Amino acid sequence: MSTNLDLKQTEKASYRLAAYADGTADLSLGLVFILLGLYPLSRAAFGPDWNMLFFLAVLGLIVLIQSLVKKRLGAARIGIVKFGARVKNRVRISLLITVALSALMIATWALAARGWFPSTPKWLGSYGFEILVSLIVLVIMWGMAYSLDLKRYYLYGVLLAVCFPLQAFLPIDEGAPFLAAGAIITVSGTVLLTRFLKAFPAVGESEGSND
Amino acid sequence: MTEEKATPNPSADNPFSGLDQLIHAPARLNIITNLYVVESADFIFLKNLTGLTWGNLSAHLSKLEEAGYVDIKKSIVNKKTHSIAALTKAGRTAFEEYRQKMMEVLEEK
């Protein structure tokens, strides 16, 4: 038992337990990148327009399943916590930054796909787009890792950021780096979820009060 | 004439004597610190976060509730008791004062 008076660390520990201890966030992230890895295959199967719809539908399904699983697991095993205005504001600002950066990334992607990406400095060669997207992914993931002391997110950031240049530089199947990174993160999430289920049994307050 | 021996006054010499002893106990300090950073939390969350047993957690929360530092709301969910604890305004103030005094004591040392 620790008597930690560092309130920032205590706050982070509370948030980590409530939001990241069960591994469902990792599982969702991994599945999203597997979905990105399968994007070329689904594009070939459905065509570009239907593929985008398919992508968004599966993405929505992943988010929905994650929130349902989290709700079902969380209350019985972790308990219920309400955070104060300070934490809520921080989460809102982080989400806003993530959404803004993601929008920038998607816009860049869309422009590059149509050949409208502006010419990049000579020293970057023709890989300006890949480098920009990698940097955005790295900033989002490392920002999360730093603000919540989630060390595994530093690794996830590197894994996901290298996907874009790898795909551009190496003669490999389109989507393969995303599939590999997504699979690694999904395995990590599965391990976390398994550990979580063992470490936090579903014990009701009345049942546990006899010890 | 007998010379009176000077006995040290423990309360005057001890820098920790001014601290709120109800908060100073490690288990209660653990509970109150964790409650300070959230709006409210149920007993299951507090148990997971503090590592205390149900008995200990319940006993220490009762003491904090008696002192007016913690407000506990009980309800029945699916035929089971569900308790949610939150720091009261007095509890927040007491913890802030305790923290301030503790930092002063440690800085003096």
PDB file of C-alpha atoms in Angstrom:
ATOM      1  CA  MET A   1       0.000   0.000   0.000  1.00  0.00           C
ATOM      2  CA  SER A   2       1.406   3.358  -0.938  1.00  0.00           C
ATOM      3  CA  THR A   3       0.630   6.719   0.598  1.00  0.00           C
ATOM      4  CA  ASN A   4       1.400   8.811  -2.413  1.00  0.00           C
ATOM      5  CA  LEU A   5       1.039  12.552  -1.906  1.00  0.00           C
ATOM      6  CA  ASP A   6       1.880  13.386  -5.498  1.00  0.00           C
ATOM      7  CA  LEU A   7      -1.608  14.349  -6.611  1.00  0.00           C
ATOM      8  CA  LYS A   8      -0.798  14.366 -10.327  1.00  0.00           C
ATOM      9  CA  GLN A   9       0.442  10.781 -10.110  1.00  0.00           C
ATOM     10  CA  THR A  10      -2.589   9.766  -8.041  1.00  0.00           C
ATOM     11  CA  GLU A  11      -4.893  11.365 -10.599  1.00  0.00           C
ATOM     12  CA  LYS A  12      -3.103   9.599 -13.449  1.00  0.00           C
ATOM     13  CA  ALA A  13      -3.269   6.265 -11.599  1.00  0.00           C
ATOM     14  CA  SER A  14      -7.037   6.685 -11.115  1.00  0.00           C
ATOM     15  CA  TYR A  15      -7.542   7.535 -14.778  1.00  0.00           C
ATOM     16  CA  ARG A  16      -5.323   4.694 -15.985  1.00  0.00           C
ATOM     17  CA  LEU A  17      -7.250   2.200 -13.856  1.00  0.00           C
ATOM     18  CA  ALA A  18     -10.606   3.490 -15.075  1.00  0.00           C
ATOM     19  CA  ALA A  19      -9.745   3.886 -18.763  1.00  0.00           C
ATOM     20  CA  TYR A  20      -6.796   1.693 -19.729  1.00  0.00           C
ATOM     21  CA  ALA A  21      -6.333  -1.175 -17.250  1.00  0.00           C
ATOM     22  CA  ASP A  22      -8.694  -3.571 -19.058  1.00  0.00           C
ATOM     23  CA  GLY A  23      -6.826  -3.459 -22.394  1.00  0.00           C
ATOM     24  CA  THR A  24      -9.986  -2.737 -24.425  1.00  0.00           C
ATOM     25  CA  ALA A  25      -8.514   0.562 -25.693  1.00  0.00           C
ATOM     26  CA  ASP A  26      -5.441  -1.350 -26.931  1.00  0.00           C
ATOM     27  CA  LEU A  27      -7.632  -3.990 -28.552  1.00  0.00           C
ATOM     28  CA  SER A  28      -9.649  -1.336 -30.388  1.00  0.00           C
ATOM     29  CA  LEU A  29      -6.519   0.478 -31.544  1.00  0.00           C
ATOM     30  CA  GLY A  30      -5.028  -2.795 -32.818  1.00  0.00           C
ATOM     31  CA  LEU A  31      -8.255  -3.713 -34.639  1.00  0.00           C
ATOM     32  CA  VAL A  32      -8.440  -0.266 -36.279  1.00  0.00           C
ATOM     33  CA  PHE A  33      -4.932  -0.715 -37.685  1.00  0.00           C
ATOM     34  CA  ILE A  34      -5.729  -4.272 -38.829  1.00  0.00           C
ATOM     35  CA  LEU A  35      -8.718  -2.706 -40.599  1.00  0.00           C
ATOM     36  CA  LEU A  36      -6.340  -0.189 -42.220  1.00  0.00           C
ATOM     37  CA  GLY A  37      -4.115  -3.097 -43.256  1.00  0.00           C
ATOM     38  CA  LEU A  38      -7.077  -4.808 -44.903  1.00  0.00           C
ATOM     39  CA  TYR A  39      -8.097  -1.577 -46.627  1.00  0.00           C
ATOM     40  CA  PRO A  40      -6.465  -2.448 -50.010  1.00  0.00           C
ATOM     41  CA  LEU A  41      -8.173  -5.864 -50.026  1.00  0.00           C
ATOM     42  CA  SER A  42     -11.596  -4.458 -49.150  1.00  0.00           C
ATOM     43  CA  ARG A  43     -11.093  -1.694 -51.748  1.00  0.00           C
ATOM     44  CA  ALA A  44     -10.505  -4.345 -54.393  1.00  0.00           C
ATOM     45  CA  ALA A  45     -13.622  -6.185 -53.229  1.00  0.00           C
ATOM     46  CA  PHE A  46     -16.052  -3.270 -52.745  1.00  0.00           C
ATOM     47  CA  GLY A  47     -14.664  -0.452 -54.881  1.00  0.00           C
ATOM     48  CA  PRO A  48     -13.419   2.896 -53.494  1.00  0.00           C
ATOM     49  CA  ASP A  49     -16.778   4.444 -52.482  1.00  0.00           C
ATOM     50  CA  TRP A  50     -18.339   1.398 -50.829  1.00  0.00           C
ATOM     51  CA  ASN A  51     -15.002   0.623 -49.223  1.00  0.00           C
ATOM     52  CA  MET A  52     -15.028   3.933 -47.346  1.00  0.00           C
ATOM     53  CA  LEU A  53     -18.546   3.166 -46.127  1.00  0.00           C
ATOM     54  CA  PHE A  54     -17.455  -0.343 -45.096  1.00  0.00           C
ATOM     55  CA  PHE A  55     -14.432   1.113 -43.294  1.00  0.00           C
ATOM     56  CA  LEU A  56     -16.520   3.644 -41.359  1.00  0.00           C
ATOM     57  CA  ALA A  57     -19.171   1.008 -40.484  1.00  0.00           C
ATOM     58  CA  VAL A  58     -16.567  -1.423 -39.076  1.00  0.00           C
ATOM     59  CA  LEU A  59     -14.840   1.443 -37.262  1.00  0.00           C
ATOM     60  CA  GLY A  60     -18.150   2.404 -35.644  1.00  0.00           C
ATOM     61  CA  LEU A  61     -18.759  -1.231 -34.721  1.00  0.00           C
ATOM     62  CA  ILE A  62     -15.346  -1.479 -33.024  1.00  0.00           C
ATOM     63  CA  VAL A  63     -16.023   1.664 -30.982  1.00  0.00           C
ATOM     64  CA  LEU A  64     -19.520   0.425 -30.041  1.00  0.00           C
ATOM     65  CA  ILE A  65     -18.295  -3.031 -28.969  1.00  0.00           C
ATOM     66  CA  GLN A  66     -15.457  -1.475 -26.962  1.00  0.00           C
ATOM     67  CA  SER A  67     -17.805   0.807 -25.050  1.00  0.00           C
ATOM     68  CA  LEU A  68     -20.248  -2.069 -24.373  1.00  0.00           C
ATOM     69  CA  VAL A  69     -17.496  -4.425 -23.167  1.00  0.00           C
ATOM     70  CA  LYS A  70     -15.989  -1.659 -21.043  1.00  0.00           C
ATOM     71  CA  LYS A  71     -19.339  -0.860 -19.462  1.00  0.00           C
ATOM     72  CA  ARG A  72     -19.991  -4.522 -18.700  1.00  0.00           C
ATOM     73  CA  LEU A  73     -16.520  -5.222 -17.297  1.00  0.00           C
ATOM     74  CA  GLY A  74     -15.841  -1.886 -15.638  1.00  0.00           C
ATOM     75  CA  ALA A  75     -18.611  -1.494 -13.080  1.00  0.00           C
ATOM     76  CA  ALA A  76     -18.344  -5.004 -11.654  1.00  0.00           C
ATOM     77  CA  ARG A  77     -14.561  -5.347 -11.664  1.00  0.00           C
ATOM     78  CA  ILE A  78     -12.982  -1.881 -11.439  1.00  0.00           C
ATOM     79  CA  GLY A  79     -15.843  -0.004  -9.837  1.00  0.00           C
ATOM     80  CA  ILE A  80     -17.384   3.319 -10.700  1.00  0.00           C
ATOM     81  CA  VAL A  81     -15.581   6.631 -10.532  1.00  0.00           C
ATOM     82  CA  LYS A  82     -16.565  10.173 -11.460  1.00  0.00           C
ATOM     83  CA  PHE A  83     -13.749  12.542 -12.273  1.00  0.00           C
ATOM     84  CA  GLY A  84     -13.812  16.221 -11.426  1.00  0.00           C
ATOM     85  CA  ALA A  85     -13.939  19.177 -13.816  1.00  0.00           C
ATOM     86  CA  ARG A  86     -10.125  19.415 -14.058  1.00  0.00           C
ATOM     87  CA  VAL A  87      -9.715  15.872 -15.424  1.00  0.00           C
ATOM     88  CA  LYS A  88     -12.772  16.227 -17.682  1.00  0.00           C
ATOM     89  CA  ASN A  89     -11.357  19.444 -19.176  1.00  0.00           C
ATOM     90  CA  ARG A  90      -7.983  17.823 -19.752  1.00  0.00           C
ATOM     91  CA  VAL A  91      -9.623  14.855 -21.494  1.00  0.00           C
ATOM     92  CA  ARG A  92     -11.690  17.253 -23.655  1.00  0.00           C
ATOM     93  CA  ILE A  93      -8.596  19.240 -24.682  1.00  0.00           C
ATOM     94  CA  SER A  94      -6.653  16.028 -25.453  1.00  0.00           C
ATOM     95  CA  LEU A  95      -9.558  14.727 -27.533  1.00  0.00           C
ATOM     96  CA  LEU A  96      -9.810  18.035 -29.378  1.00  0.00           C
ATOM     97  CA  ILE A  97      -6.090  17.984 -30.226  1.00  0.00           C
ATOM     98  CA  THR A  98      -6.311  14.318 -31.302  1.00  0.00           C
ATOM     99  CA  VAL A  99      -9.368  14.988 -33.483  1.00  0.00           C
ATOM    100  CA  ALA A 100      -7.724  18.075 -35.047  1.00  0.00           C
ATOM    101  CA  LEU A 101      -4.512  16.165 -35.793  1.00  0.00           C
ATOM    102  CA  SER A 102      -6.476  13.174 -37.120  1.00  0.00           C
ATOM    103  CA  ALA A 103      -8.528  15.488 -39.365  1.00  0.00           C
ATOM    104  CA  LEU A 104      -5.295  17.021 -40.654  1.00  0.00           C
ATOM    105  CA  MET A 105      -3.943  13.524 -41.296  1.00  0.00           C
ATOM    106  CA  ILE A 106      -7.098  12.389 -43.148  1.00  0.00           C
ATOM    107  CA  ALA A 107      -7.158  15.615 -45.192  1.00  0.00           C
ATOM    108  CA  THR A 108      -3.504  15.119 -46.108  1.00  0.00           C
ATOM    109  CA  TRP A 109      -4.223  11.503 -47.021  1.00  0.00           C
ATOM    110  CA  ALA A 110      -7.189  12.495 -49.203  1.00  0.00           C
ATOM    111  CA  LEU A 111      -5.145  15.210 -50.943  1.00  0.00           C
ATOM    112  CA  ALA A 112      -2.227  12.864 -51.534  1.00  0.00           C
ATOM    113  CA  ALA A 113      -4.535  10.131 -52.882  1.00  0.00           C
ATOM    114  CA  ARG A 114      -5.763  12.593 -55.527  1.00  0.00           C
ATOM    115  CA  GLY A 115      -2.244  13.790 -56.293  1.00  0.00           C
ATOM    116  CA  TRP A 116      -2.887  17.238 -54.825  1.00  0.00           C
ATOM    117  CA  PHE A 117      -0.299  17.043 -52.095  1.00  0.00           C
ATOM    118  CA  PRO A 118       2.017  20.040 -52.471  1.00  0.00           C
ATOM    119  CA  SER A 119       5.563  19.445 -53.565  1.00  0.00           C
ATOM    120  CA  THR A 120       7.897  18.849 -50.640  1.00  0.00           C
ATOM    121  CA  PRO A 121      11.423  20.168 -50.106  1.00  0.00           C
ATOM    122  CA  LYS A 122      14.070  18.361 -52.121  1.00  0.00           C
ATOM    123  CA  TRP A 123      15.778  16.882 -49.078  1.00  0.00           C
ATOM    124  CA  LEU A 124      12.561  15.000 -48.229  1.00  0.00           C
ATOM    125  CA  GLY A 125      12.414  13.440 -51.676  1.00  0.00           C
ATOM    126  CA  SER A 126       8.927  12.263 -52.591  1.00  0.00           C
ATOM    127  CA  TYR A 127       8.129  11.046 -49.068  1.00  0.00           C
ATOM    128  CA  GLY A 128       6.861  14.294 -47.541  1.00  0.00           C
ATOM    129  CA  PHE A 129       3.341  12.945 -47.088  1.00  0.00           C
ATOM    130  CA  GLU A 130       4.470   9.720 -45.361  1.00  0.00           C
ATOM    131  CA  ILE A 131       6.794  11.623 -43.039  1.00  0.00           C
ATOM    132  CA  LEU A 132       4.093  14.160 -42.131  1.00  0.00           C
ATOM    133  CA  VAL A 133       1.541  11.439 -41.315  1.00  0.00           C
ATOM    134  CA  SER A 134       4.136   9.490 -39.300  1.00  0.00           C
ATOM    135  CA  LEU A 135       4.918  12.589 -37.266  1.00  0.00           C
ATOM    136  CA  ILE A 136       1.216  13.243 -36.575  1.00  0.00           C
ATOM    137  CA  VAL A 137       0.689   9.630 -35.437  1.00  0.00           C
ATOM    138  CA  LEU A 138       3.787   9.847 -33.263  1.00  0.00           C
ATOM    139  CA  VAL A 139       2.645  13.131 -31.657  1.00  0.00           C
ATOM    140  CA  ILE A 140      -0.820  11.681 -30.852  1.00  0.00           C
ATOM    141  CA  MET A 141       0.497   8.408 -29.393  1.00  0.00           C
ATOM    142  CA  TRP A 142       3.427   9.902 -27.484  1.00  0.00           C
ATOM    143  CA  GLY A 143       1.166  12.664 -26.187  1.00  0.00           C
ATOM    144  CA  MET A 144      -1.116  10.008 -24.716  1.00  0.00           C
ATOM    145  CA  ALA A 145       1.858   8.059 -23.372  1.00  0.00           C
ATOM    146  CA  TYR A 146       3.367  11.119 -21.714  1.00  0.00           C
ATOM    147  CA  SER A 147       0.194  12.616 -20.268  1.00  0.00           C
ATOM    148  CA  LEU A 148      -0.968   9.340 -18.711  1.00  0.00           C
ATOM    149  CA  ASP A 149       2.346   7.586 -18.043  1.00  0.00           C
ATOM    150  CA  LEU A 150       1.295   4.787 -20.395  1.00  0.00           C
ATOM    151  CA  LYS A 151       4.719   3.492 -21.388  1.00  0.00           C
ATOM    152  CA  ARG A 152       3.419   0.927 -23.886  1.00  0.00           C
ATOM    153  CA  TYR A 153       1.938   3.778 -25.947  1.00  0.00           C
ATOM    154  CA  TYR A 154       5.467   5.011 -26.741  1.00  0.00           C
ATOM    155  CA  LEU A 155       6.069   1.655 -28.419  1.00  0.00           C
ATOM    156  CA  TYR A 156       2.664   1.730 -30.127  1.00  0.00           C
ATOM    157  CA  GLY A 157       3.517   5.207 -31.449  1.00  0.00           C
ATOM    158  CA  VAL A 158       6.761   3.971 -33.012  1.00  0.00           C
ATOM    159  CA  LEU A 159       5.065   0.839 -34.394  1.00  0.00           C
ATOM    160  CA  LEU A 160       2.292   2.832 -36.047  1.00  0.00           C
ATOM    161  CA  ALA A 161       4.488   5.717 -37.201  1.00  0.00           C
ATOM    162  CA  VAL A 162       6.913   3.455 -39.084  1.00  0.00           C
ATOM    163  CA  CYS A 163       4.050   1.854 -41.040  1.00  0.00           C
ATOM    164  CA  PHE A 164       3.728   4.787 -43.453  1.00  0.00           C
ATOM    165  CA  PRO A 165       7.404   5.155 -44.474  1.00  0.00           C
ATOM    166  CA  LEU A 166       7.872   1.351 -44.499  1.00  0.00           C
ATOM    167  CA  GLN A 167       5.061   0.985 -46.974  1.00  0.00           C
ATOM    168  CA  ALA A 168       6.549   3.720 -49.141  1.00  0.00           C
ATOM    169  CA  PHE A 169      10.194   2.582 -49.001  1.00  0.00           C
ATOM    170  CA  LEU A 170       9.955  -1.203 -49.122  1.00  0.00           C
ATOM    171  CA  PRO A 171       8.617  -3.391 -51.906  1.00  0.00           C
ATOM    172  CA  ILE A 172       6.021  -5.080 -49.693  1.00  0.00           C
ATOM    173  CA  ASP A 173       2.311  -5.770 -50.046  1.00  0.00           C
ATOM    174  CA  GLU A 174       0.159  -2.700 -49.514  1.00  0.00           C
ATOM    175  CA  GLY A 175      -1.259  -2.771 -45.999  1.00  0.00           C
ATOM    176  CA  ALA A 176       1.225  -5.344 -44.630  1.00  0.00           C
ATOM    177  CA  PRO A 177       2.958  -2.973 -42.132  1.00  0.00           C
ATOM    178  CA  PHE A 178      -0.446  -1.895 -40.755  1.00  0.00           C
ATOM    179  CA  LEU A 179      -1.540  -5.520 -40.415  1.00  0.00           C
ATOM    180  CA  ALA A 180       1.668  -6.373 -38.536  1.00  0.00           C
ATOM    181  CA  ALA A 181       1.483  -3.341 -36.202  1.00  0.00           C
ATOM    182  CA  GLY A 182      -2.245  -3.876 -35.632  1.00  0.00           C
ATOM    183  CA  ALA A 183      -1.666  -7.558 -34.840  1.00  0.00           C
ATOM    184  CA  ILE A 184       1.072  -6.744 -32.289  1.00  0.00           C
ATOM    185  CA  ILE A 185      -1.144  -4.162 -30.542  1.00  0.00           C
ATOM    186  CA  THR A 186      -4.132  -6.544 -30.604  1.00  0.00           C
ATOM    187  CA  VAL A 187      -2.022  -9.297 -28.986  1.00  0.00           C
ATOM    188  CA  SER A 188      -0.840  -6.790 -26.364  1.00  0.00           C
ATOM    189  CA  GLY A 189      -4.465  -5.792 -25.696  1.00  0.00           C
ATOM    190  CA  THR A 190      -5.529  -9.443 -25.403  1.00  0.00           C
ATOM    191  CA  VAL A 191      -2.741 -10.131 -22.867  1.00  0.00           C
ATOM    192  CA  LEU A 192      -3.797  -7.048 -20.879  1.00  0.00           C
ATOM    193  CA  LEU A 193      -7.457  -8.094 -20.939  1.00  0.00           C
ATOM    194  CA  THR A 194      -6.589 -11.646 -19.787  1.00  0.00           C
ATOM    195  CA  ARG A 195      -4.437 -10.292 -16.945  1.00  0.00           C
ATOM    196  CA  PHE A 196      -7.152  -7.818 -16.035  1.00  0.00           C
ATOM    197  CA  LEU A 197      -9.819 -10.539 -15.804  1.00  0.00           C
ATOM    198  CA  LYS A 198      -7.572 -12.508 -13.425  1.00  0.00           C
ATOM    199  CA  ALA A 199      -6.450  -9.518 -11.350  1.00  0.00           C
ATOM    200  CA  PHE A 200      -9.877  -7.935 -10.971  1.00  0.00           C
ATOM    201  CA  PRO A 201     -12.524 -10.574 -10.277  1.00  0.00           C
ATOM    202  CA  ALA A 202     -16.147  -9.476 -10.420  1.00  0.00           C
ATOM    203  CA  VAL A 203     -16.886  -9.208  -6.695  1.00  0.00           C
ATOM    204  CA  GLY A 204     -19.889  -7.276  -5.480  1.00  0.00           C
ATOM    205  CA  GLU A 205     -19.507  -5.035  -2.465  1.00  0.00           C
ATOM    206  CA  SER A 206     -21.690  -7.237  -0.242  1.00  0.00           C
ATOM    207  CA  GLU A 207     -19.824 -10.430  -1.238  1.00  0.00           C
ATOM    208  CA  GLY A 208     -16.401  -8.947  -0.589  1.00  0.00           C
ATOM    209  CA  SER A 209     -17.168  -7.351   2.746  1.00  0.00           C
ATOM    210  CA  ASN A 210     -16.655 -10.559   4.732  1.00  0.00           C
ATOM    211  CA  ASP A 211     -12.831 -10.528   4.672  1.00  0.00           C
TER     212      ASP A 211
ATOM    213  CA  MET B   1      16.602  22.777  47.264  1.00  0.00           C
ATOM    214  CA  THR B   2      15.928  20.104  44.676  1.00  0.00           C
ATOM    215  CA  GLU B   3      16.666  20.953  41.134  1.00  0.00           C
ATOM    216  CA  GLU B   4      13.731  20.171  38.875  1.00  0.00           C
ATOM    217  CA  LYS B   5      14.712  18.156  35.862  1.00  0.00           C
ATOM    218  CA  ALA B   6      13.663  19.709  32.597  1.00  0.00           C
ATOM    219  CA  THR B   7      11.430  17.257  30.767  1.00  0.00           C
ATOM    220  CA  PRO B   8      11.080  17.726  27.047  1.00  0.00           C
ATOM    221  CA  ASN B   9       7.640  18.714  25.892  1.00  0.00           C
ATOM    222  CA  PRO B  10       6.924  16.210  23.124  1.00  0.00           C
ATOM    223  CA  SER B  11       4.109  18.207  21.584  1.00  0.00           C
ATOM    224  CA  ALA B  12       6.258  21.337  21.330  1.00  0.00           C
ATOM    225  CA  ASP B  13       9.284  19.550  19.836  1.00  0.00           C
ATOM    226  CA  ASN B  14       7.442  17.238  17.490  1.00  0.00           C
ATOM    227  CA  PRO B  15       6.888  18.970  14.170  1.00  0.00           C
ATOM    228  CA  PHE B  16       4.248  16.401  13.261  1.00  0.00           C
ATOM    229  CA  SER B  17       2.072  17.183  16.279  1.00  0.00           C
ATOM    230  CA  GLY B  18       0.192  19.908  14.408  1.00  0.00           C
ATOM    231  CA  LEU B  19      -0.899  17.491  11.696  1.00  0.00           C
ATOM    232  CA  ASP B  20      -4.456  16.216  11.534  1.00  0.00           C
ATOM    233  CA  GLN B  21      -4.000  12.754  13.029  1.00  0.00           C
ATOM    234  CA  LEU B  22      -7.201  11.480  11.450  1.00  0.00           C
ATOM    235  CA  ILE B  23      -5.694  12.041   8.002  1.00  0.00           C
ATOM    236  CA  HIS B  24      -2.126  11.186   9.023  1.00  0.00           C
ATOM    237  CA  ALA B  25      -2.819   7.430   9.421  1.00  0.00           C
ATOM    238  CA  PRO B  26      -1.385   5.761   6.265  1.00  0.00           C
ATOM    239  CA  ALA B  27      -4.566   3.916   5.232  1.00  0.00           C
ATOM    240  CA  ARG B  28      -6.786   6.980   5.664  1.00  0.00           C
ATOM    241  CA  LEU B  29      -4.224   9.196   3.918  1.00  0.00           C
ATOM    242  CA  ASN B  30      -4.289   6.728   1.031  1.00  0.00           C
ATOM    243  CA  ILE B  31      -8.101   6.856   0.865  1.00  0.00           C
ATOM    244  CA  ILE B  32      -8.389  10.603   1.217  1.00  0.00           C
ATOM    245  CA  THR B  33      -5.646  11.306  -1.387  1.00  0.00           C
ATOM    246  CA  ASN B  34      -7.422   9.082  -3.898  1.00  0.00           C
ATOM    247  CA  LEU B  35     -10.783  10.683  -3.157  1.00  0.00           C
ATOM    248  CA  TYR B  36      -9.282  14.173  -3.455  1.00  0.00           C
ATOM    249  CA  VAL B  37      -8.442  13.726  -7.156  1.00  0.00           C
ATOM    250  CA  VAL B  38     -11.915  12.501  -8.136  1.00  0.00           C
ATOM    251  CA  GLU B  39     -15.466  13.747  -7.674  1.00  0.00           C
ATOM    252  CA  SER B  40     -16.688  10.444  -6.237  1.00  0.00           C
ATOM    253  CA  ALA B  41     -15.801   6.746  -6.328  1.00  0.00           C
ATOM    254  CA  ASP B  42     -17.527   3.573  -5.227  1.00  0.00           C
ATOM    255  CA  PHE B  43     -16.040   1.143  -2.699  1.00  0.00           C
ATOM    256  CA  ILE B  44     -14.886  -1.301  -5.430  1.00  0.00           C
ATOM    257  CA  PHE B  45     -12.848   1.399  -7.180  1.00  0.00           C
ATOM    258  CA  LEU B  46     -11.357   2.602  -3.896  1.00  0.00           C
ATOM    259  CA  LYS B  47     -10.480  -0.971  -2.879  1.00  0.00           C
ATOM    260  CA  ASN B  48      -8.684  -1.540  -6.200  1.00  0.00           C
ATOM    261  CA  LEU B  49      -6.840   1.750  -6.008  1.00  0.00           C
ATOM    262  CA  THR B  50      -5.777   1.632  -2.349  1.00  0.00           C
ATOM    263  CA  GLY B  51      -5.101  -2.103  -2.029  1.00  0.00           C
ATOM    264  CA  LEU B  52      -6.941  -2.200   1.305  1.00  0.00           C
ATOM    265  CA  THR B  53      -9.182  -5.096   2.354  1.00  0.00           C
ATOM    266  CA  TRP B  54     -12.949  -4.582   2.466  1.00  0.00           C
ATOM    267  CA  GLY B  55     -12.898  -4.541   6.274  1.00  0.00           C
ATOM    268  CA  ASN B  56     -10.106  -1.978   6.509  1.00  0.00           C
ATOM    269  CA  LEU B  57     -11.574   0.220   3.802  1.00  0.00           C
ATOM    270  CA  SER B  58     -15.006   0.178   5.393  1.00  0.00           C
ATOM    271  CA  ALA B  59     -13.650   0.902   8.900  1.00  0.00           C
ATOM    272  CA  HIS B  60     -11.451   3.803   7.780  1.00  0.00           C
ATOM    273  CA  LEU B  61     -14.190   5.296   5.613  1.00  0.00           C
ATOM    274  CA  SER B  62     -16.565   5.143   8.588  1.00  0.00           C
ATOM    275  CA  LYS B  63     -14.062   7.108  10.693  1.00  0.00           C
ATOM    276  CA  LEU B  64     -13.676   9.705   7.953  1.00  0.00           C
ATOM    277  CA  GLU B  65     -17.459   9.886   7.613  1.00  0.00           C
ATOM    278  CA  GLU B  66     -17.877  10.388  11.373  1.00  0.00           C
ATOM    279  CA  ALA B  67     -15.398  13.282  11.200  1.00  0.00           C
ATOM    280  CA  GLY B  68     -17.432  14.845   8.403  1.00  0.00           C
ATOM    281  CA  TYR B  69     -14.629  14.453   5.867  1.00  0.00           C
ATOM    282  CA  VAL B  70     -16.368  11.914   3.655  1.00  0.00           C
ATOM    283  CA  ASP B  71     -19.945  11.600   2.484  1.00  0.00           C
ATOM    284  CA  ILE B  72     -21.126   8.048   1.784  1.00  0.00           C
ATOM    285  CA  LYS B  73     -24.258   7.344  -0.205  1.00  0.00           C
ATOM    286  CA  LYS B  74     -25.603   3.790  -0.108  1.00  0.00           C
ATOM    287  CA  SER B  75     -28.031   2.311  -2.591  1.00  0.00           C
ATOM    288  CA  ILE B  76     -29.264  -1.130  -3.623  1.00  0.00           C
ATOM    289  CA  VAL B  77     -28.295  -2.177  -7.153  1.00  0.00           C
ATOM    290  CA  ASN B  78     -29.390  -5.658  -8.331  1.00  0.00           C
ATOM    291  CA  LYS B  79     -30.178  -6.619  -4.707  1.00  0.00           C
ATOM    292  CA  LYS B  80     -26.618  -5.701  -3.651  1.00  0.00           C
ATOM    293  CA  THR B  81     -25.383  -2.791  -1.574  1.00  0.00           C
ATOM    294  CA  HIS B  82     -23.565  -0.160  -3.578  1.00  0.00           C
ATOM    295  CA  SER B  83     -21.735   2.620  -1.741  1.00  0.00           C
ATOM    296  CA  ILE B  84     -20.309   5.750  -3.278  1.00  0.00           C
ATOM    297  CA  ALA B  85     -17.891   7.924  -1.340  1.00  0.00           C
ATOM    298  CA  ALA B  86     -16.986  11.560  -1.942  1.00  0.00           C
ATOM    299  CA  LEU B  87     -14.938  14.071  -0.004  1.00  0.00           C
ATOM    300  CA  THR B  88     -16.967  16.795   1.657  1.00  0.00           C
ATOM    301  CA  LYS B  89     -15.911  20.446   1.531  1.00  0.00           C
ATOM    302  CA  ALA B  90     -14.563  20.055   5.076  1.00  0.00           C
ATOM    303  CA  GLY B  91     -12.632  16.971   3.980  1.00  0.00           C
ATOM    304  CA  ARG B  92     -11.077  18.808   1.038  1.00  0.00           C
ATOM    305  CA  THR B  93     -10.078  21.745   3.219  1.00  0.00           C
ATOM    306  CA  ALA B  94      -8.657  19.434   5.908  1.00  0.00           C
ATOM    307  CA  PHE B  95      -6.609  17.545   3.330  1.00  0.00           C
ATOM    308  CA  GLU B  96      -5.297  20.765   1.756  1.00  0.00           C
ATOM    309  CA  GLU B  97      -4.257  22.026   5.213  1.00  0.00           C
ATOM    310  CA  TYR B  98      -2.664  18.676   6.053  1.00  0.00           C
ATOM    311  CA  ARG B  99      -0.741  18.702   2.762  1.00  0.00           C
ATOM    312  CA  GLN B 100       0.440  22.278   3.327  1.00  0.00           C
ATOM    313  CA  LYS B 101       1.615  21.509   6.873  1.00  0.00           C
ATOM    314  CA  MET B 102       3.310  18.310   5.764  1.00  0.00           C
ATOM    315  CA  MET B 103       5.232  20.157   3.045  1.00  0.00           C
ATOM    316  CA  GLU B 104       6.269  22.850   5.535  1.00  0.00           C
ATOM    317  CA  VAL B 105       7.520  20.198   7.972  1.00  0.00           C
ATOM    318  CA  LEU B 106       9.453  18.349   5.294  1.00  0.00           C
ATOM    319  CA  GLU B 107      10.967  21.563   3.931  1.00  0.00           C
ATOM    320  CA  GLU B 108      12.105  22.616   7.439  1.00  0.00           C
ATOM    321  CA  LYS B 109      13.892  19.287   7.792  1.00  0.00           C
TER     322      LYS B 109
END
